[in-house]
Short mmCIF file of C-alpha atoms and ligand atoms in Angstrom, two decimals:
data_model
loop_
_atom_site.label_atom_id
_atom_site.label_comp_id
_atom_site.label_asym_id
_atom_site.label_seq_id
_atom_site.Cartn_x
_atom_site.Cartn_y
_atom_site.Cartn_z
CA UNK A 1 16.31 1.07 -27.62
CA UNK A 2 13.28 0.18 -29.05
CA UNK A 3 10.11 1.11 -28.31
CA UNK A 4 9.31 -2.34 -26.34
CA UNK A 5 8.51 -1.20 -22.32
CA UNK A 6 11.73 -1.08 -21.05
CA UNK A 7 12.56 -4.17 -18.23
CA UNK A 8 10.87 -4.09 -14.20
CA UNK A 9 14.72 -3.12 -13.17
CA UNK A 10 15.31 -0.76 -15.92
CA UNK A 11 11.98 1.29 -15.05
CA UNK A 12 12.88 1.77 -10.64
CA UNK A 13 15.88 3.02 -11.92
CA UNK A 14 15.09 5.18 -14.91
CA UNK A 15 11.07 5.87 -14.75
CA UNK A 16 9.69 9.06 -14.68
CA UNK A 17 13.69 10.70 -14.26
CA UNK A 18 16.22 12.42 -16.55
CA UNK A 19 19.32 14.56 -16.09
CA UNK A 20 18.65 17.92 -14.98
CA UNK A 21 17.63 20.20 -17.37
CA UNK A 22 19.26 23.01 -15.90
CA UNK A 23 21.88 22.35 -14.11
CA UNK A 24 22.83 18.32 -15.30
CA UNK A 25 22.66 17.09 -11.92
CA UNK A 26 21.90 12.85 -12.59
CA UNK A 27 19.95 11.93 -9.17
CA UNK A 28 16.96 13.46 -8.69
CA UNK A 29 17.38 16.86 -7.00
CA UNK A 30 15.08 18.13 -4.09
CA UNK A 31 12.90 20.88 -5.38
CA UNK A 32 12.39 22.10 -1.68
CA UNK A 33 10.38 24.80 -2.66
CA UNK A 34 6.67 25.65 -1.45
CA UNK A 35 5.61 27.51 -4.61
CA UNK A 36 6.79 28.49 -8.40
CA UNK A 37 6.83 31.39 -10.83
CA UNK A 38 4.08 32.06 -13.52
CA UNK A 39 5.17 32.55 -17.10
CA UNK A 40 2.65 35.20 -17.14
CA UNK A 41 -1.07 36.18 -15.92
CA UNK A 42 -2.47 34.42 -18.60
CA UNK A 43 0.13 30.83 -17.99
CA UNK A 44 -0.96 31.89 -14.04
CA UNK A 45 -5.13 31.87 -15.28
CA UNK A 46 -4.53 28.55 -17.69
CA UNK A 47 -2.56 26.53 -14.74
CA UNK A 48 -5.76 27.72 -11.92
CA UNK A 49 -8.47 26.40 -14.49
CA UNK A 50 -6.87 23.49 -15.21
CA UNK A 51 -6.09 24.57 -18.75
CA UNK A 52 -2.23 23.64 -18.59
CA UNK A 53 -0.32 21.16 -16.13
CA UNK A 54 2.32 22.74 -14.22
CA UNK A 55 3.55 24.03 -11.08
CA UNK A 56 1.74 26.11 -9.00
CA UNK A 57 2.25 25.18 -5.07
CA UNK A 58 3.71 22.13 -3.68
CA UNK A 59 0.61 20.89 -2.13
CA UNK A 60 -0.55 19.96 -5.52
CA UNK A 61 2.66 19.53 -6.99
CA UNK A 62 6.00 18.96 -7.22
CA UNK A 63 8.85 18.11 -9.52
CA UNK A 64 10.66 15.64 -7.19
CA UNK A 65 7.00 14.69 -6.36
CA UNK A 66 6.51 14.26 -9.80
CA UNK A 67 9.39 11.82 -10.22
CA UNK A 68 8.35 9.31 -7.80
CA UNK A 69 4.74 9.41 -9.20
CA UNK A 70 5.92 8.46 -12.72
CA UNK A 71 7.84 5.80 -10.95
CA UNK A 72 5.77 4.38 -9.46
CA UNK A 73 2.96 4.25 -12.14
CA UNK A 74 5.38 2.66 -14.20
CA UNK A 75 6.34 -0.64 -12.11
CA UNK A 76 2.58 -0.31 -11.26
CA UNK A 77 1.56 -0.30 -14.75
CA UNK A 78 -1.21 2.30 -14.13
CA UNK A 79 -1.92 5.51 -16.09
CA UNK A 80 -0.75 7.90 -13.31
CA UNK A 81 0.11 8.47 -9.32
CA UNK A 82 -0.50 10.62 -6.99
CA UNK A 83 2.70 11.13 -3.90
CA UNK A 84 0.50 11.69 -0.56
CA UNK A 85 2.11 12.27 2.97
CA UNK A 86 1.36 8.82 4.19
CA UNK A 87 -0.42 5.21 3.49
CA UNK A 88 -3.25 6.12 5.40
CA UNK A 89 -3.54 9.97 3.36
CA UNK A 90 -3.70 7.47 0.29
CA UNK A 91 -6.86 5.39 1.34
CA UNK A 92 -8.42 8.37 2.57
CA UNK A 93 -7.92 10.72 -0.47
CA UNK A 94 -9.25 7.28 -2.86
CA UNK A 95 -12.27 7.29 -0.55
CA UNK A 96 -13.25 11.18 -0.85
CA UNK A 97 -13.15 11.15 -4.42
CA UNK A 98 -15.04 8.01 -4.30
CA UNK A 99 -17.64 8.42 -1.49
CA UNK A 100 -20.65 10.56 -0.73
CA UNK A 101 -22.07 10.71 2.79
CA UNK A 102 -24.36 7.51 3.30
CA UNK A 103 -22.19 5.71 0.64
CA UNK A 104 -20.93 2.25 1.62
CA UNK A 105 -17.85 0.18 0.40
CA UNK A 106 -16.68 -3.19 1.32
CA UNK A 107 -13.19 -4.40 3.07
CA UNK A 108 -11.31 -7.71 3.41
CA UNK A 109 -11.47 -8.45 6.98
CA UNK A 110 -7.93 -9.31 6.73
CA UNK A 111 -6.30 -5.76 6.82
CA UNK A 112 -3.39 -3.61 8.40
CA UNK A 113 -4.44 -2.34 12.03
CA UNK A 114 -4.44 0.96 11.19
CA UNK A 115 -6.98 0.55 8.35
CA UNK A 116 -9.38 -1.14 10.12
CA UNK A 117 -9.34 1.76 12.87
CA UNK A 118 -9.63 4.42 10.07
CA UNK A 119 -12.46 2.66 8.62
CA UNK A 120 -14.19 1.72 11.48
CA UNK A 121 -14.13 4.50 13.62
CA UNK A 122 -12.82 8.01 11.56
CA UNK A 123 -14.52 7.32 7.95
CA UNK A 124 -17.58 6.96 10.18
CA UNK A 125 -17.41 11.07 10.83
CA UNK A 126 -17.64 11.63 6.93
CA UNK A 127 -20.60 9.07 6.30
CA UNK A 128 -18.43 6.62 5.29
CA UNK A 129 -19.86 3.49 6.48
CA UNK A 130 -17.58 0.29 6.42
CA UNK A 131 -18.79 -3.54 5.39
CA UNK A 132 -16.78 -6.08 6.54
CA UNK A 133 -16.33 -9.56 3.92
CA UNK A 134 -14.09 -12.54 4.18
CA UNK A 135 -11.11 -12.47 2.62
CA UNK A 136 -10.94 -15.95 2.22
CA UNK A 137 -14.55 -16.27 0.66
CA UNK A 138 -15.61 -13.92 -2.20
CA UNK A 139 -18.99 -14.78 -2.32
CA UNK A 140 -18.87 -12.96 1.10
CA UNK A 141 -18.05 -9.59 -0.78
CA UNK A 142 -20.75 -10.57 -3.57
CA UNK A 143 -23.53 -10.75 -0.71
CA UNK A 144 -22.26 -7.52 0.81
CA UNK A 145 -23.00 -5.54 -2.27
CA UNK A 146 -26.24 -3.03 -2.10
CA UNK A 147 -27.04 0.09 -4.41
CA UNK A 148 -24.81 2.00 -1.94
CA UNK A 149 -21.80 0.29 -2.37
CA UNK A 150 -18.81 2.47 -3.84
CA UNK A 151 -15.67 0.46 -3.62
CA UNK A 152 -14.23 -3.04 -2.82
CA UNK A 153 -11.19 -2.50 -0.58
CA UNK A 154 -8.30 -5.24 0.07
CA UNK A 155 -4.75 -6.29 0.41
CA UNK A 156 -2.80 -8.03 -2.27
CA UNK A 157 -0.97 -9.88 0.60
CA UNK A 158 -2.66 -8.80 4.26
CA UNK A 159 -0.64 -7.76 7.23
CA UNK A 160 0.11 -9.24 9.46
CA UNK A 161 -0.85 -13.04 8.87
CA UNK A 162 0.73 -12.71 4.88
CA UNK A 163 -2.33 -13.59 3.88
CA UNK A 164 -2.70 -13.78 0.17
CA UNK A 165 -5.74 -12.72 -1.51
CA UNK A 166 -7.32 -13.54 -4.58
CA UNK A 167 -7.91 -10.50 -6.30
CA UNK A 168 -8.76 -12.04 -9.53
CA UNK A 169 -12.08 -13.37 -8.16
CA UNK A 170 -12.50 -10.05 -6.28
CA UNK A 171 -12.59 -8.15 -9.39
CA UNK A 172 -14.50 -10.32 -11.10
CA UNK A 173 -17.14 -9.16 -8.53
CA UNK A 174 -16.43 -6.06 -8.94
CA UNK A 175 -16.78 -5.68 -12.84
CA UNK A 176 -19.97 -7.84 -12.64
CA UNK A 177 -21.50 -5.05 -10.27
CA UNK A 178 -19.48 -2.20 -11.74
CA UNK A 179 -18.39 -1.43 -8.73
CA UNK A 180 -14.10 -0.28 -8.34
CA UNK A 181 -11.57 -2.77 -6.76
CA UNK A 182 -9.26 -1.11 -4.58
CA UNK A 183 -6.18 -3.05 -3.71
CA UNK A 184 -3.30 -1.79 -1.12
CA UNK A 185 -0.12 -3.19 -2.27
CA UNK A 186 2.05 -2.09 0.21
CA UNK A 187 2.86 -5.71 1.48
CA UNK A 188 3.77 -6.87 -2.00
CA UNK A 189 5.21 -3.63 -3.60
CA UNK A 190 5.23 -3.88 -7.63
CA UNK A 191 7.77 -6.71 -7.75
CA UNK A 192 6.07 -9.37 -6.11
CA UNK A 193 2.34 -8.76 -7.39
CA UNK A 194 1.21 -5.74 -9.87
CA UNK A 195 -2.62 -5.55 -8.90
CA UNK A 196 -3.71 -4.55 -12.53
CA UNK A 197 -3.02 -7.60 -14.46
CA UNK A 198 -5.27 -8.93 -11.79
CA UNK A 199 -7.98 -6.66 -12.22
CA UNK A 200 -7.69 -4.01 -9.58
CA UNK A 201 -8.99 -0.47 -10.59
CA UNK A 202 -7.16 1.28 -8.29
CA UNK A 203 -3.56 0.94 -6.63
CA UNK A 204 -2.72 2.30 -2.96
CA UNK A 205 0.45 2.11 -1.34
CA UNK A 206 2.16 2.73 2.46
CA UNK A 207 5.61 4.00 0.23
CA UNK A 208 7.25 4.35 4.18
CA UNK A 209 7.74 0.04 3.69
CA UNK A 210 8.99 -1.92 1.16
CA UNK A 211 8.96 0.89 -1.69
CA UNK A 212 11.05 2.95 0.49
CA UNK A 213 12.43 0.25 2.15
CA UNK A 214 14.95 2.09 4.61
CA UNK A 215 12.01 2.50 7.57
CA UNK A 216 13.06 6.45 7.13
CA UNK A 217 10.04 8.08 5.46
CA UNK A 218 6.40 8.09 5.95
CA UNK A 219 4.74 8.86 2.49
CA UNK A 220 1.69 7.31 0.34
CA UNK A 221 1.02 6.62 -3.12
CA UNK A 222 -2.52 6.10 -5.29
CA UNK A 223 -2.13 4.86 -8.89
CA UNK A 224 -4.72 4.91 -11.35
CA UNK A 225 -5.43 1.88 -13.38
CA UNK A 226 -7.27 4.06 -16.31
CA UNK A 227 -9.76 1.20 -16.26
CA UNK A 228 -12.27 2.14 -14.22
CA UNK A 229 -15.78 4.24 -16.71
CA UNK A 230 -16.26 6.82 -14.46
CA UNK A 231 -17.98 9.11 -17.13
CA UNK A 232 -21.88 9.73 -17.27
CA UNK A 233 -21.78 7.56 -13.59
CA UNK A 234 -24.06 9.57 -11.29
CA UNK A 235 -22.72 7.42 -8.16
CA UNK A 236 -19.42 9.39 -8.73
CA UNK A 237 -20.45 12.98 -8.38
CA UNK A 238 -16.53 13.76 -7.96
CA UNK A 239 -15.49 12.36 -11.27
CA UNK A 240 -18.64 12.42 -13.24
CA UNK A 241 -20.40 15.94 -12.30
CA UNK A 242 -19.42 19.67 -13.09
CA UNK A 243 -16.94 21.06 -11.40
CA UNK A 244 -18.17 24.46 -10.62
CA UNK A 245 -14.48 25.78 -9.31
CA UNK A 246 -13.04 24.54 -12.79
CA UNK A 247 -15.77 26.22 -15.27
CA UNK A 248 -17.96 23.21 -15.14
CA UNK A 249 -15.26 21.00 -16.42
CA UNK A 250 -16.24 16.96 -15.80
CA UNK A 251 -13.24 15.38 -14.75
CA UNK A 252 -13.51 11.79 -16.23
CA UNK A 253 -14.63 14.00 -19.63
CA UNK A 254 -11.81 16.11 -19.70
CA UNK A 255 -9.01 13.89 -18.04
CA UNK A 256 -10.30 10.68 -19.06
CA UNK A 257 -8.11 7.51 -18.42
CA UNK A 258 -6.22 9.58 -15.29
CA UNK A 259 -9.25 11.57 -13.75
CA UNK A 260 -8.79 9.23 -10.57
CA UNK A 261 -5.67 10.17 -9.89
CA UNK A 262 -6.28 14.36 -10.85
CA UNK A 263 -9.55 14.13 -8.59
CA UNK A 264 -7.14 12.83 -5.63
CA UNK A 265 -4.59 15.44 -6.66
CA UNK A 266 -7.06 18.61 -7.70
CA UNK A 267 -9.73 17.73 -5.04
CA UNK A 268 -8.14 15.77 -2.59
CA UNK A 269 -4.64 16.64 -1.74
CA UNK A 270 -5.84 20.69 -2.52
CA UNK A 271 -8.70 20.43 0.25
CA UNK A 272 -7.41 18.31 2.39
CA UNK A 273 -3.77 18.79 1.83
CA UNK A 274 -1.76 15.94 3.21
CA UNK A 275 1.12 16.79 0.60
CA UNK A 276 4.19 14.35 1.03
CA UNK A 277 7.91 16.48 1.55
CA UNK A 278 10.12 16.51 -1.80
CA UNK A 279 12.79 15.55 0.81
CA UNK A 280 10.83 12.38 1.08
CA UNK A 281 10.36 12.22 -2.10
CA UNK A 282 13.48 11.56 -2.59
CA UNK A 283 14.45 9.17 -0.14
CA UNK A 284 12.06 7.11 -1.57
CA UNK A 285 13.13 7.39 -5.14
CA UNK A 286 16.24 5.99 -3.98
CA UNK A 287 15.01 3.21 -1.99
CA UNK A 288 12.42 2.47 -5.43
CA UNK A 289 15.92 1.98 -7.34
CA UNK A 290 17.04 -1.02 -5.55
CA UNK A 291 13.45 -2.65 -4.44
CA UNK A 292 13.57 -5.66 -7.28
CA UNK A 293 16.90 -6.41 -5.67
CA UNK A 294 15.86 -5.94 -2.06
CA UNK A 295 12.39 -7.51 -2.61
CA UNK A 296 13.96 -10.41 -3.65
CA UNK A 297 16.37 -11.17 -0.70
CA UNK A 298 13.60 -10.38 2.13
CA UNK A 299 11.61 -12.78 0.23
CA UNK A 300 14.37 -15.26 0.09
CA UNK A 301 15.50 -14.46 3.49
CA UNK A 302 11.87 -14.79 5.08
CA UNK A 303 11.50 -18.45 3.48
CA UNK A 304 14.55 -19.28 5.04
CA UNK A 305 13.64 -17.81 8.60
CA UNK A 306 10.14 -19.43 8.66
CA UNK A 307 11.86 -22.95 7.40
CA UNK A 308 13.97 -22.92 10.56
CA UNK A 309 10.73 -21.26 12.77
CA UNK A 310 8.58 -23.98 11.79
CA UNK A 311 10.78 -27.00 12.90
CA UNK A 312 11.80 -25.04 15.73
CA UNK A 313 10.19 -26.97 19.36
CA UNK A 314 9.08 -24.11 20.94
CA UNK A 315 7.09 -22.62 18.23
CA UNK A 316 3.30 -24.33 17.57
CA UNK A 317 2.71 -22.66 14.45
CA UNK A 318 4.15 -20.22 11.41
CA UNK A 319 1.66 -18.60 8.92
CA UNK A 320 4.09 -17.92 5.81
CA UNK A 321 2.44 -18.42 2.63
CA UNK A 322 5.84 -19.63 1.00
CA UNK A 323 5.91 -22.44 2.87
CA UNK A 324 4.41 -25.68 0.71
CA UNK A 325 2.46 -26.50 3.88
CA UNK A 326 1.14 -23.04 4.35
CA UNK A 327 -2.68 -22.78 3.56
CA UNK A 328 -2.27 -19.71 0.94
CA UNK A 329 0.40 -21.81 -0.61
CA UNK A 330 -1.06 -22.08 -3.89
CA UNK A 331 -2.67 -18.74 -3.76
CA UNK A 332 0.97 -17.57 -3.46
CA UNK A 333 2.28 -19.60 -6.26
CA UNK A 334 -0.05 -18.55 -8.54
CA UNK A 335 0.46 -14.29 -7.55
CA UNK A 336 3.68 -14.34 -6.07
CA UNK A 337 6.04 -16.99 -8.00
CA UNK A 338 8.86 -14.82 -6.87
CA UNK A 339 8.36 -15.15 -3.18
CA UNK A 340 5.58 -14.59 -0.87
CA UNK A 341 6.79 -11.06 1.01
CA UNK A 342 8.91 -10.83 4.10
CA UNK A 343 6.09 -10.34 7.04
CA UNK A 344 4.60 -12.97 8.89
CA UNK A 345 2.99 -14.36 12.02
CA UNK A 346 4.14 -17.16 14.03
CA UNK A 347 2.51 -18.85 17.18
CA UNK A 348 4.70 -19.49 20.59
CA UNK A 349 4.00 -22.83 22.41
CA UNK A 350 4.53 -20.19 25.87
CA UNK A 351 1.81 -17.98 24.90
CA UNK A 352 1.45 -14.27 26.13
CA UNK A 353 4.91 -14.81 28.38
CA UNK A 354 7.15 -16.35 25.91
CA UNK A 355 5.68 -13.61 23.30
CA UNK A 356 6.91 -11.31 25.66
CA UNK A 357 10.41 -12.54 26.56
CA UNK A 358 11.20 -13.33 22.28
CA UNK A 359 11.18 -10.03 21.80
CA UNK A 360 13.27 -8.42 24.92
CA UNK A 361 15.83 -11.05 24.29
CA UNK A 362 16.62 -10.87 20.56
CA UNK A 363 19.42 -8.69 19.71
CA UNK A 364 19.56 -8.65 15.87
CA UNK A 365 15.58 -8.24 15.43
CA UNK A 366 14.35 -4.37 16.45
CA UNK A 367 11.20 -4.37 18.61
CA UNK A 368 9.08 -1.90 17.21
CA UNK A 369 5.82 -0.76 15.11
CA UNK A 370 6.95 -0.84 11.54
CA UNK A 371 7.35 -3.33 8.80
CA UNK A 372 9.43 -3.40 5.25
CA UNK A 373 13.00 -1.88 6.85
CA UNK A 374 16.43 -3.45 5.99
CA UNK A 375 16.67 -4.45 9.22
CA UNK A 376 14.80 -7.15 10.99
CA UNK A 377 11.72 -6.18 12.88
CA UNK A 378 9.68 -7.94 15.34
CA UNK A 379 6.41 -7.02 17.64
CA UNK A 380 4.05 -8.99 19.86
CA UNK A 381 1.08 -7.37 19.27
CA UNK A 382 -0.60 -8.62 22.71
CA UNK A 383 1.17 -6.89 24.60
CA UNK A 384 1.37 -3.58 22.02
CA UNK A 385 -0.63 -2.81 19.17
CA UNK A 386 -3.37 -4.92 19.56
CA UNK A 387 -3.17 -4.52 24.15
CA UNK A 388 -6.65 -2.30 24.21
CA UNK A 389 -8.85 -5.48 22.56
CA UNK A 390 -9.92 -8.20 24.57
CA UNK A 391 -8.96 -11.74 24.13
CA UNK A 392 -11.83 -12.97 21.78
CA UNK A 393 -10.83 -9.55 20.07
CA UNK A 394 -7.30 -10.05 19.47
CA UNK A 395 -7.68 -13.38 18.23
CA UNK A 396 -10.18 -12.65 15.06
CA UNK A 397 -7.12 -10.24 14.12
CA UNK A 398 -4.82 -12.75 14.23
CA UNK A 399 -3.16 -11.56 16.90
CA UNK A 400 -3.45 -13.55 19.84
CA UNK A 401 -1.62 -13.68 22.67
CA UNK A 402 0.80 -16.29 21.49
CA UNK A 403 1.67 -14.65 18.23
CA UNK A 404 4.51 -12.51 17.31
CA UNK A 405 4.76 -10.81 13.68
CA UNK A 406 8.18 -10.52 11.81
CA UNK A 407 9.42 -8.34 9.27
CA UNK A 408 12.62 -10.24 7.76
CA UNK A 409 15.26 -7.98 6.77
CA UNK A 410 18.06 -7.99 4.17
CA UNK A 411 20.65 -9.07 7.13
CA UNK A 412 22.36 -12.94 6.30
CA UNK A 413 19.68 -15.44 7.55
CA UNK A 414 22.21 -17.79 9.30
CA UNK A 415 22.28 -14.26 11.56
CA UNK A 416 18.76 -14.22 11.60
CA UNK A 417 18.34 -17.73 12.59
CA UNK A 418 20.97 -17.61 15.15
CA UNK A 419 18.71 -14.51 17.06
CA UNK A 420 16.02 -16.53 17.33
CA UNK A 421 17.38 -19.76 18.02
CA UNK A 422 19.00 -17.83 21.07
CA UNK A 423 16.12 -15.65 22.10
CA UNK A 424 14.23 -19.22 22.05
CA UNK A 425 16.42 -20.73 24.38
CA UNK A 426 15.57 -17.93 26.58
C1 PLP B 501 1.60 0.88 7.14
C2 PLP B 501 0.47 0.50 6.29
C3 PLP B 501 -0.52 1.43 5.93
C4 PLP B 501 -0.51 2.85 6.42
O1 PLP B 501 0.58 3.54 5.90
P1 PLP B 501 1.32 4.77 6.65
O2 PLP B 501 2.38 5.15 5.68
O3 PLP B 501 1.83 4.25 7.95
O4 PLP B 501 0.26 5.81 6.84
C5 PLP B 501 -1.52 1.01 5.08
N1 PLP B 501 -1.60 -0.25 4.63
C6 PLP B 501 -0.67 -1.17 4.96
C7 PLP B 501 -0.78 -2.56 4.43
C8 PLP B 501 0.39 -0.83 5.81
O5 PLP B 501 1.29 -1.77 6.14
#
């Protein structure tokens, strides 16, 4: 080999793993362990202080752990990861190494359900305050911006609606005001859209989709994008002061490039402690070793699904970005030549009713809360998710009462399309 960056493929399969050192084994073992032996005092003393890396507890870290972080930084493209137990432990653990109380950052409006609760309502406890801006307009986040403001927050492609964003004009923004651009990738997972050669600062990920991609872990990822000059920056106490429980150290001085991610892992996930299971772990090192290949077929299934959904007479609308008619089309073209993700929102001529008989008559498509499984999902989030809002509500989330969301699986679309034409009929 040479020393060119070995291929997107190569690096799920190979990244961050090697054989066994001890006992050969080639996959990944479980190191289902909660803690690990010091050398000696004095390896004990250099691991506390942050003198050495190594393994001390697996709240902090792990070697299975360890695997999927280098993984993941690798089809990333960042400098380092950090494995959390969930998508939502990942946003939260950015934020506190990131935020002070009376700090402010900005969001796409255009965001997962669950972040827009977590934002809104629990970051709120922490004096965390939330600005909302317009995904689709990014002078919107511009005029948002005041000396508080500690973050820009968005989706590379937003659930539900598959939204795409431009995150090239976001961190544009960003850079002018020197302010980090957060982007949550789980939608587009590395092989669709990598968020750094866009611009992004910062990489968070709900692993329990697409990455893992069997809907049989929760788990969480932030990457560090190295690019963010958090050194001698008073906003960022976390990164830029001294630590007093690490003899003063600074950690942008001493970690430099990576101090991101060892804030999340030394401050964070050691306070706060929502460590992800090595079991985990490696479920979703396995699903990471097929995702270009799985990636590829939701996307190609999903354009096929939404073809036959959109000439379908009982559905009024289908928001799928990689449809040439879609509005995000070119957006999608330009981020997401491969394919424009597998989750999208369609509109049913029979409103709230017909939302609710599509999805007690398909057989193929699983009715449930989850998106980015091999199998085909569907909701109506009327009548679930989104049933506590009022009307006006649930239609500035895109989810009125006509719409139903799909998550196209890996099954053969003339299966898919059968379902559906079927449940239709219904
Ligand atoms: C599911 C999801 C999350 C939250 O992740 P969990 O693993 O469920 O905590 C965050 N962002 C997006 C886009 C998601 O789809």
């Amino acid at each position: 080999m040479t020393d060119r960056l070995p291929g997107f493929n190569t690096r799920a399969i190979h990244a961050g793993a090697a054989p066994d050192p001890t006992t050969g084994a080639r996959a990944t073992p479980i190191y289902q362990t909660a803690s690990f032996v010091f050398d000696d005092a004095e390896h004990a003393a250099s691991l506390f202080g942050l003198e050495a890396f190594g393994n001390i507890y697996s709240r902090i870290t792990n070697p299975t752990n360890a695997v999927l972080e280098e993984r993941v930084a690798a089809l990333e493209g960042g400098t380092a990861a950090v494995a959390v137990a969930s998508g939502h432990a990942a946003e939260f653990l950015v934020m506190h190494a990131l935020m002070q109380p009376g700090d402010e950052f900005i969001a796409a409006d255009r965001l997962y359900g669950g972040s827009i609760n977590q934002f809104n309502h629990s970051y709120k406890n922490f004096g965390w305050n939330v600005v909302w801006a317009k995904t689709d307009d990014p002078a919107s986040f511009e005029a948002a911006i005041t000396p508080r403001t500690k973050a820009i927050f968005c989706e590379s492609i937003a659930n539900p609606g598959g939204v795409i964003t431009d995150i090239a004009a976001l961190s544009e923004i960003a850079k002018r005001h020197n302010i980090p651009l957060i982007v949550d990738n789980t939608m587009a997972s590395p092989y669709l859209i990598r968020p750094f050669e866009h611009g992004a600062d910062i990489v968070v990920h709900s692993a329990t989709k697409f990455l893992g991609g069997h809907g049989n872990s929760i788990g969480g990822l932030v990457v560090d994008g190295g690019t963010f000059p958090w050194a001698g920056d008073a906003r960022f106490p976390m990164l830029s002061a001294p630590r007093p429980e690490y003899a003063g150290k600074i950690l942008a001085e001493t970690f430099g490039n990576f101090a991101l991610a060892i804030a999340v892992r030394v401050l964070g996930l050691r306070d706060l402690g929502p460590a992800l299971s090595p079991f985990n772990a490696f479920l979703l090192l396995s699903g990471i070793e097929t995702l270009p290949l799985r990636m590829q077929r939701h996307c190609d299934n999903a354009l096929a699904v939404a073809t036959f959904l959109q000439n379908h007479p009982a559905v009024a609308w289908v928001s799928y970005a990689g449809l040439e008619t879609d509005r995000y089309h070119q957006l999608a073209r330009r981020y997401t030549p491969n394919g424009a993700g597998a989750v999208f929102t369609l509109g049913l001529k029979g409103g709230y009713e017909a939302g609710v008989k599509l999805v007690s008559s398909l057989t193929l498509f699983s009715h449930l809360a989850n998106i980015g499984d091999t199998r085909s999902l569907i909701i109506h989030p009327a009548s679930t998710t989104h049933r506590q809002l009022t009307d006006p509500q649930r239609i500035a989330a895109g989810a009125g009462p006509e719409v139903v969301r799909l998550s196209v699986g890996l099954e053969d679309p003339q299966d898919l399309i059968e379902d559906l034409d079927a449940a239709l009929k219904v």
